[in-house]
Short mmCIF file of C-alpha atoms in Angstrom, two decimals:
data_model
loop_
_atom_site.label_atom_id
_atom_site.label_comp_id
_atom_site.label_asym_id
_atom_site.label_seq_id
_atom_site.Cartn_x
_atom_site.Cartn_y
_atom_site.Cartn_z
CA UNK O 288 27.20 12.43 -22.59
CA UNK O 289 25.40 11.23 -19.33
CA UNK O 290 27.40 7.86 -17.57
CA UNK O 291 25.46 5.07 -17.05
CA UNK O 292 24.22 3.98 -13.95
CA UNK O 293 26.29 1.82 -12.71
CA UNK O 294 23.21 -0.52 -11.23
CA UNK O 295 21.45 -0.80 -14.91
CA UNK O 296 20.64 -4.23 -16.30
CA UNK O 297 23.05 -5.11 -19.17
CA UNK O 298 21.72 -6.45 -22.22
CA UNK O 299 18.42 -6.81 -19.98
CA UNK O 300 14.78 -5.41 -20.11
CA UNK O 301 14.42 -2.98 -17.39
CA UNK O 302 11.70 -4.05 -15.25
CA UNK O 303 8.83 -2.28 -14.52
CA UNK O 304 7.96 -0.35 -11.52
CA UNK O 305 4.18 0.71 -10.62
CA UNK O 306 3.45 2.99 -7.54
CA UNK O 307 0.43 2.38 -6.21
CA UNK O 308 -1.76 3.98 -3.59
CA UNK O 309 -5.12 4.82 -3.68
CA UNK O 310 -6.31 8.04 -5.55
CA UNK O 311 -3.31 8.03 -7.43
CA UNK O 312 -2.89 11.94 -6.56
CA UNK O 313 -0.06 12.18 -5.18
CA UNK O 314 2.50 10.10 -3.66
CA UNK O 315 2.14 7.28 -6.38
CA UNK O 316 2.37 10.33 -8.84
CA UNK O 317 5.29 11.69 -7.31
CA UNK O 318 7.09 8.27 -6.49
CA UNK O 319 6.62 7.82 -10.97
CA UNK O 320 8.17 11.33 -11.73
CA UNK O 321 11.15 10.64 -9.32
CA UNK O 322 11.86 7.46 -10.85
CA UNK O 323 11.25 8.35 -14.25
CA UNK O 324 13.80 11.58 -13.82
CA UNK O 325 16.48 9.72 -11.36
CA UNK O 326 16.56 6.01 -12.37
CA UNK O 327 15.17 6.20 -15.86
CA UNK O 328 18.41 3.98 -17.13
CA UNK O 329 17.41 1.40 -14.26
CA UNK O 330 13.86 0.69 -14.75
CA UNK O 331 10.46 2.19 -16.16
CA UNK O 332 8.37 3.98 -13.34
CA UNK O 333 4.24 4.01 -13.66
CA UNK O 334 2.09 4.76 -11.41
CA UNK O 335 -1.72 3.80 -10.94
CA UNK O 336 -4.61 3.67 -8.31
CA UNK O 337 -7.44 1.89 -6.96
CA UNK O 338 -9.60 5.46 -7.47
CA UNK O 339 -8.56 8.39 -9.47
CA UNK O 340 -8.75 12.28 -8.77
CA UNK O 341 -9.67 14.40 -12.09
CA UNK O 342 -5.92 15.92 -11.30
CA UNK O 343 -2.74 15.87 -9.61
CA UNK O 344 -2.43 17.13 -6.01
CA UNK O 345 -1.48 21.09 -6.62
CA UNK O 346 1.02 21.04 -4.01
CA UNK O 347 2.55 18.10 -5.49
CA UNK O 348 2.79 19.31 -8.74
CA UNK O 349 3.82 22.69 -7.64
CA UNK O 350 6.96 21.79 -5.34
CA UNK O 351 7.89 18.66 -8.05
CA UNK O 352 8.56 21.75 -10.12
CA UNK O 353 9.97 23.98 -8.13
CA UNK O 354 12.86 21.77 -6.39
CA UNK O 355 13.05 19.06 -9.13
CA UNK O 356 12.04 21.03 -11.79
CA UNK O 357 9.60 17.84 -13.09
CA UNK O 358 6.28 19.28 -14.34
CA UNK O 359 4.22 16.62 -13.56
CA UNK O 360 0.95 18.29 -15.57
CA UNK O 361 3.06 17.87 -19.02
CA UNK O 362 3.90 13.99 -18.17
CA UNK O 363 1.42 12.59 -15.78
CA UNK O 364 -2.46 12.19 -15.39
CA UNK O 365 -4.21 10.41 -12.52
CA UNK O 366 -5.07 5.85 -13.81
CA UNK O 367 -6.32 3.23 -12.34
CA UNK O 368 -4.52 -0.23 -11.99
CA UNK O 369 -6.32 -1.55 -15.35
CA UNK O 370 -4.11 1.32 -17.26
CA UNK O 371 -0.71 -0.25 -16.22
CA UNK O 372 0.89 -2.75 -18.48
CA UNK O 373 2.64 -5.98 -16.92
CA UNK O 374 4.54 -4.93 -14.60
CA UNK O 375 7.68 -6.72 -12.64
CA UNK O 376 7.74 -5.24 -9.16
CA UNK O 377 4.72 -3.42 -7.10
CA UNK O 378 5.71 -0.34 -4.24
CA UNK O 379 2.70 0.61 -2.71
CA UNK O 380 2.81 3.85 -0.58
CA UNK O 381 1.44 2.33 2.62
CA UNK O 382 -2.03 3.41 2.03
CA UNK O 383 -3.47 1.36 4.76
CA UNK O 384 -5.99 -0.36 2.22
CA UNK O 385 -6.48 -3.35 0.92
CA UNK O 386 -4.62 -3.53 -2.38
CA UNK O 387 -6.05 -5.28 -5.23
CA UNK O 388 -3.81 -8.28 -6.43
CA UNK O 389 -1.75 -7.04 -9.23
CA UNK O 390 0.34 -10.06 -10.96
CA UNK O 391 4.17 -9.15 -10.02
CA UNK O 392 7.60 -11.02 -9.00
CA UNK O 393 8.15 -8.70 -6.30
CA UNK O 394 6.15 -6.49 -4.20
CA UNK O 395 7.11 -4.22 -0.96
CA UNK O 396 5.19 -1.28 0.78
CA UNK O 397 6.99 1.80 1.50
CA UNK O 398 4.44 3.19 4.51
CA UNK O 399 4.65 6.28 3.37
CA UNK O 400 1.91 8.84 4.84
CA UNK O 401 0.18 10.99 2.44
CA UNK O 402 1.65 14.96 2.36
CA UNK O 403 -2.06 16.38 1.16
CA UNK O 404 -3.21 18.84 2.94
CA UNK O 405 -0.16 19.69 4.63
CA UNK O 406 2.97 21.97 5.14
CA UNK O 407 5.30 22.50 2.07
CA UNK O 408 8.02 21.70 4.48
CA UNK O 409 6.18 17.99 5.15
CA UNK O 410 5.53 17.19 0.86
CA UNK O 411 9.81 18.65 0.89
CA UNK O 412 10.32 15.76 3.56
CA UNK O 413 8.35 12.70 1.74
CA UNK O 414 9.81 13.55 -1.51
CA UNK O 415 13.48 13.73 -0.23
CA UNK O 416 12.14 10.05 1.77
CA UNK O 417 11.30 9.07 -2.12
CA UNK O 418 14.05 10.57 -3.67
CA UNK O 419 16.34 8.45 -1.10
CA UNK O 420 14.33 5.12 -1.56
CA UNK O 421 14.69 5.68 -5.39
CA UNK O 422 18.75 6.36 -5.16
CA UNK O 423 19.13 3.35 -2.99
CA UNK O 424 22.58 1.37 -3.73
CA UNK O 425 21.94 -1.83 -4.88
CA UNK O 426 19.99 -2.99 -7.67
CA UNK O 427 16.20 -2.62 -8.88
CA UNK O 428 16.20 -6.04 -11.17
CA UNK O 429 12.52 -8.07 -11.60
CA UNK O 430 13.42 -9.90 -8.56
CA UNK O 431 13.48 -7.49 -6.05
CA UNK O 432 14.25 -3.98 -4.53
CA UNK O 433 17.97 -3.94 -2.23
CA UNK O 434 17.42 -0.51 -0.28
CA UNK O 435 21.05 0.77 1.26
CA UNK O 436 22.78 3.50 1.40
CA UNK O 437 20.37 6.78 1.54
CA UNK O 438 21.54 9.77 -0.40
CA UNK O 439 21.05 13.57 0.81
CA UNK O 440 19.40 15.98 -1.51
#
């Protein structure tokens, strides 16, 4: 049997986490997958945007499998904001928009440019920058997000 994380909420509701950027293609997806497969025990990962795509960035879905072994296709689709439930803290990617307000206690921007269209080797480096962001000591409670140390892959 899997140990718990040690950062989990005891005898708490995990809060819930929604990734937002805009098509909701990518990095949002990617950002959900990641939390749902690392830091499921912590808190509930969604992910949502102010436009959708009829599908998943390829490349996205393609490396998530092949280095994480997440198949995004079987789990995922592309929503907009209006498809999220209440959620407790907001990370959006750093889209450069202007982000609709969605009701939370906490919300941060992670500035994080958008892989489509490029290398594998620059999707390999945002997804180890969100694996690291996700795996963050401290903890994710309804209050707010305490990045620290940053682990390797």
């Amino acid at each position: 049997m899997g140990q718990r994380c040690p950062f989990a909420p005891v005898n708490r509701r995990k809060p819930k986490v929604a990734f937002i950027c805009v098509h909701n293609s990518c990095r949002s997806q990617i950002a959900e997958a990641l939390g749902k497969a690392l830091a499921a025990d912590v808190f509930e990962s969604y992910s949502a945007g102010t436009e959708v795509k009829p599908q998943i960035n390829h490349d996205a879905v393609r490396l998530m499998k092949q280095v994480y072994g997440i198949d995004m296709e079987a789990t995922q689709h592309s929503k907009l904001l209006a498809d999220l439930p209440a959620v407790d803290i907001v990370v959006t990617m750093g889209c450069n928009v202007q982000c609709p307000a969605l009701p939370c206690r906490h919300r941060e921007d992670w500035g994080l440019d958008d892989p489509t269209g490029q290398s594998d080797a620059v999707f390999l480096k945002r997804s180890s920058m969100w694996k690291c962001f996700l795996l963050s000591e401290g903890e994710i409670d309804s209050k707010k997000v305490r990045p620290g140390r940053r682990t390797e892959l």
